[in-house]
mmCIF file of C-alpha atoms and ligand atoms in Angstrom:
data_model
loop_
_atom_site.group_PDB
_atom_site.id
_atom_site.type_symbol
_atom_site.label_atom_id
_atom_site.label_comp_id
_atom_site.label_asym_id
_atom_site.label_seq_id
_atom_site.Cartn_x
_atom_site.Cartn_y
_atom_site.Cartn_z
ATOM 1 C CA UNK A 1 36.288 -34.716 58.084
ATOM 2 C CA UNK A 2 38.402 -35.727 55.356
ATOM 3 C CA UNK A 3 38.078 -38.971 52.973
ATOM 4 C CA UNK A 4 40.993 -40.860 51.709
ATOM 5 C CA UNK A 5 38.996 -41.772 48.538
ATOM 6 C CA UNK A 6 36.901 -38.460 47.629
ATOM 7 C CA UNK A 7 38.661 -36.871 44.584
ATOM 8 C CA UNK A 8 37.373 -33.891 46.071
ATOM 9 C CA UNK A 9 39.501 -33.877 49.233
ATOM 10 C CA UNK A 10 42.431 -34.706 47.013
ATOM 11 C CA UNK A 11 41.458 -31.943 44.407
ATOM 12 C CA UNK A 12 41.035 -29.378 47.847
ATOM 13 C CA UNK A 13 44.407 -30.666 49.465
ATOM 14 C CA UNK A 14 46.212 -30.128 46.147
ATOM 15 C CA UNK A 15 47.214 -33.921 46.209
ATOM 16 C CA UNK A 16 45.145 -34.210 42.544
ATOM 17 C CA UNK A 17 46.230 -30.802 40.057
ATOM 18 C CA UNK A 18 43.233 -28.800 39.408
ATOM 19 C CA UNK A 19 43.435 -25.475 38.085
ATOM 20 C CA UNK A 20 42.380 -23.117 41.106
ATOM 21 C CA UNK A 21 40.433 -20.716 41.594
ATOM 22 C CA UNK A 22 40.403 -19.748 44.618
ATOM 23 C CA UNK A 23 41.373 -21.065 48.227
ATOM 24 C CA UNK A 24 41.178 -20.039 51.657
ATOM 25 C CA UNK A 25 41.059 -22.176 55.242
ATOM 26 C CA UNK A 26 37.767 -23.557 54.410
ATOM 27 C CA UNK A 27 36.755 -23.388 51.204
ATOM 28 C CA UNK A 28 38.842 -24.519 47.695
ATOM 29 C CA UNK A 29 37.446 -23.454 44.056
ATOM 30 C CA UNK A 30 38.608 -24.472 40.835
ATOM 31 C CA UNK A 31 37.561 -25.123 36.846
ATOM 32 C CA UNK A 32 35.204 -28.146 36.320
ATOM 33 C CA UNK A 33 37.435 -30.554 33.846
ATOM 34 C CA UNK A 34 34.846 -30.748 30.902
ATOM 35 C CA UNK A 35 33.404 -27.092 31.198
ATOM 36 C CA UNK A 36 29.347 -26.599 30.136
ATOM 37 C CA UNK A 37 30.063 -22.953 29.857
ATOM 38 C CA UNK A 38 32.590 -20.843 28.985
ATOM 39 C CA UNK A 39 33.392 -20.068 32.988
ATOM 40 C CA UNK A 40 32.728 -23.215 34.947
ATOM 41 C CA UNK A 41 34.136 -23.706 38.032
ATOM 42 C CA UNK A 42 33.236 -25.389 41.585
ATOM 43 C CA UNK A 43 33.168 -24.253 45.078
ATOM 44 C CA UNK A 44 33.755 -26.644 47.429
ATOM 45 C CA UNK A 45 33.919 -27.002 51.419
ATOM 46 C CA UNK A 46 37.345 -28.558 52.589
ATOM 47 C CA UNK A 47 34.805 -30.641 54.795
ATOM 48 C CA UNK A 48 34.037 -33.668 53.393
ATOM 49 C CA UNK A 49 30.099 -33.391 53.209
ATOM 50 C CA UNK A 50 28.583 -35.865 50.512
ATOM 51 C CA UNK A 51 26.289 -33.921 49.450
ATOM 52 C CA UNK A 52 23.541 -31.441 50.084
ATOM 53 C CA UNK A 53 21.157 -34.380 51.422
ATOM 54 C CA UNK A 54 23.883 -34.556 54.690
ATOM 55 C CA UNK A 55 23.934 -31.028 55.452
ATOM 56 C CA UNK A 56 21.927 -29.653 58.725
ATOM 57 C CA UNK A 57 21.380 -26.451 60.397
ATOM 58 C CA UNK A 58 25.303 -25.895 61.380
ATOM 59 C CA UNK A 59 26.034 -25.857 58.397
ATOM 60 C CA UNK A 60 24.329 -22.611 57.453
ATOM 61 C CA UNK A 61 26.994 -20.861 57.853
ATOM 62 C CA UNK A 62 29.223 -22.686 55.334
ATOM 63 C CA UNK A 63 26.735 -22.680 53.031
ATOM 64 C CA UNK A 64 26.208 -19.036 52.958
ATOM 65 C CA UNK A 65 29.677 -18.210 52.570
ATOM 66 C CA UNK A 66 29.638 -20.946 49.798
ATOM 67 C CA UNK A 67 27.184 -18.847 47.800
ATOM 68 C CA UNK A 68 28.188 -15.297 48.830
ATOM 69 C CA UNK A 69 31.885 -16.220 47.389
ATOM 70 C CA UNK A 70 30.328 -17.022 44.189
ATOM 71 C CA UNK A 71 29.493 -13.750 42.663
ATOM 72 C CA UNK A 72 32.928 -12.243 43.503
ATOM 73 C CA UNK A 73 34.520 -15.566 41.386
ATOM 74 C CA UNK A 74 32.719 -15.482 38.654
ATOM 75 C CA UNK A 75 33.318 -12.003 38.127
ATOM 76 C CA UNK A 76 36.892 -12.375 38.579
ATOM 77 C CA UNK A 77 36.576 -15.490 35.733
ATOM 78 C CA UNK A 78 35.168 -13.354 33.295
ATOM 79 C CA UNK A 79 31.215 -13.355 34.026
ATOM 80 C CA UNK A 80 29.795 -10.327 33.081
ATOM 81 C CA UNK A 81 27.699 -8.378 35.386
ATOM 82 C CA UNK A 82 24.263 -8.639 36.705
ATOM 83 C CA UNK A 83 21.647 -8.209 34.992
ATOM 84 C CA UNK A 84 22.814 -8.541 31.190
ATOM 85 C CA UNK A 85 25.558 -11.068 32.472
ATOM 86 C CA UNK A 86 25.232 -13.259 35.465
ATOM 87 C CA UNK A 87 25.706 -17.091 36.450
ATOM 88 C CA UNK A 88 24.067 -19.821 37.325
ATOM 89 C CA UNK A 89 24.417 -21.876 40.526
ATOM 90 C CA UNK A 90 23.853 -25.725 40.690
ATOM 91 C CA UNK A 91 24.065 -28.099 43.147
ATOM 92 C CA UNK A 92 23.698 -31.574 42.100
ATOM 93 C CA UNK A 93 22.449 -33.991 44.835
ATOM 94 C CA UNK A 94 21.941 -37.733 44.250
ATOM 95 C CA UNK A 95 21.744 -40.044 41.464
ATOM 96 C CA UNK A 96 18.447 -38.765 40.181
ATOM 97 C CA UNK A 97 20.034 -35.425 40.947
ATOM 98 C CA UNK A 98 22.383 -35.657 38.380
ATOM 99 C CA UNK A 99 25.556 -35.771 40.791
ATOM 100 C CA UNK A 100 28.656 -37.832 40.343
ATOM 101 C CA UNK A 101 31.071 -37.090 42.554
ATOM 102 C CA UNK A 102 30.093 -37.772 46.338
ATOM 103 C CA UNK A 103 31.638 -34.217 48.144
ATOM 104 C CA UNK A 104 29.612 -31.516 48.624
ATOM 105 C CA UNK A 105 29.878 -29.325 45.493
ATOM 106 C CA UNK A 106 28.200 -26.140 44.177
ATOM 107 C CA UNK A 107 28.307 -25.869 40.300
ATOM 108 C CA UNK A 108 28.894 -21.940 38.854
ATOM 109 C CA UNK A 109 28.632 -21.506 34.998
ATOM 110 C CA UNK A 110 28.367 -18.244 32.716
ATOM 111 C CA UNK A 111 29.966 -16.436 30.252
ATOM 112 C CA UNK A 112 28.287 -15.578 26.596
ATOM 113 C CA UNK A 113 25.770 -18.107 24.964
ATOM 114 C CA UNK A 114 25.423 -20.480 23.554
ATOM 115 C CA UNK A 115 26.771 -23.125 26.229
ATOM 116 C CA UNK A 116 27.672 -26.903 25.592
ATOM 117 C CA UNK A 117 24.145 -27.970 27.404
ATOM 118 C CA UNK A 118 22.109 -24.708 28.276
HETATM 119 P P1 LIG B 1 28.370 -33.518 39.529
HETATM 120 O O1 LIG B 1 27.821 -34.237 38.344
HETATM 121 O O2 LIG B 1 28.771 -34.463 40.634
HETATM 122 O O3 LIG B 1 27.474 -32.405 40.014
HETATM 123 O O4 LIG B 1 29.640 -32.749 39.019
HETATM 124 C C1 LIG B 1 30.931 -33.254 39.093
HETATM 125 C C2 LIG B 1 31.774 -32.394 38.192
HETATM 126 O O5 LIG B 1 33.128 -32.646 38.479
HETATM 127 C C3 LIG B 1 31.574 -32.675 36.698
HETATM 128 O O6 LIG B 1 31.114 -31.492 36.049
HETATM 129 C C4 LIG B 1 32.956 -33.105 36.218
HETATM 130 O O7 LIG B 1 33.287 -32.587 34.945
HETATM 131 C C5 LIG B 1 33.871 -32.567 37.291
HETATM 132 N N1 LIG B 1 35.053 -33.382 37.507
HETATM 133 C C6 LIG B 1 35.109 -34.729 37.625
HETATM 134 N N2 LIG B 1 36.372 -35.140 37.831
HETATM 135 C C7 LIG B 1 37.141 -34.017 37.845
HETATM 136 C C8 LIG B 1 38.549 -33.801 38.026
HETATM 137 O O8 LIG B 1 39.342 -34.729 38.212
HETATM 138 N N3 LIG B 1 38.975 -32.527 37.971
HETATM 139 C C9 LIG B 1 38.114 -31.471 37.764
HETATM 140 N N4 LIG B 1 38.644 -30.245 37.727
HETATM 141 N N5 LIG B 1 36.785 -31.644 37.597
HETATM 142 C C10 LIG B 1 36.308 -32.901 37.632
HETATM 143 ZN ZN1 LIG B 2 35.542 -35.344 50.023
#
């Protein structure tokens, strides 16, 4: 469930400092380090899943309350609303994906243009 060496599980069990988000039993949230956007933050499961290539049909459920948290957040860090403001949601998977760190993650960026890589 957990793994000793995912900086994610350390970053969601508050042994690494992050600045949060948000938290609750199963999911943690907090501000990506080197932001592409003015609001950038992740959601991520307190399960240790590697990555969206790993995930099956019970996971469904996680997932969906992955992505329905994410509008209320980025509100709440400053996104304006839908449809002039908005967000994007990314979720890295793999090498050729573009993803770095091995625990399930879901990327969510906004906030006025221009961003650092848009
Ligand atoms: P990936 O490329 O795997 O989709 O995204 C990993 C993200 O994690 C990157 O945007 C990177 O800036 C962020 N990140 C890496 N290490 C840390 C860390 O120690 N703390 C925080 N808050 N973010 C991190
Ligand atoms: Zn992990």
């Amino acid at each position: 469930m957990h793994d000793a060496n995912c900086l994610f599980c350390k970053i969601a069990a508050g042994a690494i400092p992050s600045r949060k988000v948000h938290e609750d039993e199963e999911l943690f949230a907090f501000h990506d380090i080197h932001p592409h956007a003015p609001v950038h933050f992740l959601i991520v499961p307190r399960l240790h899943l590697p990555s969206m290539a790993q995930v099956q049909a019970e996971h469904a459920g996680l997932l969906g309350r992955m992505m329905a948290l994410a509008p209320r957040l980025a509100l709440e860090q400053g996104c304006r609303p839908y449809p002039e403001g908005g967000f994007r949601i990314v979720v890295n998977t793999g090498r050729e994906g573009g993803q770095e760190v091995d625990h399930l993650h879901m990327h969510v960026m906004g906030g006025p243009r221009p961003w650092a890589r848009g």
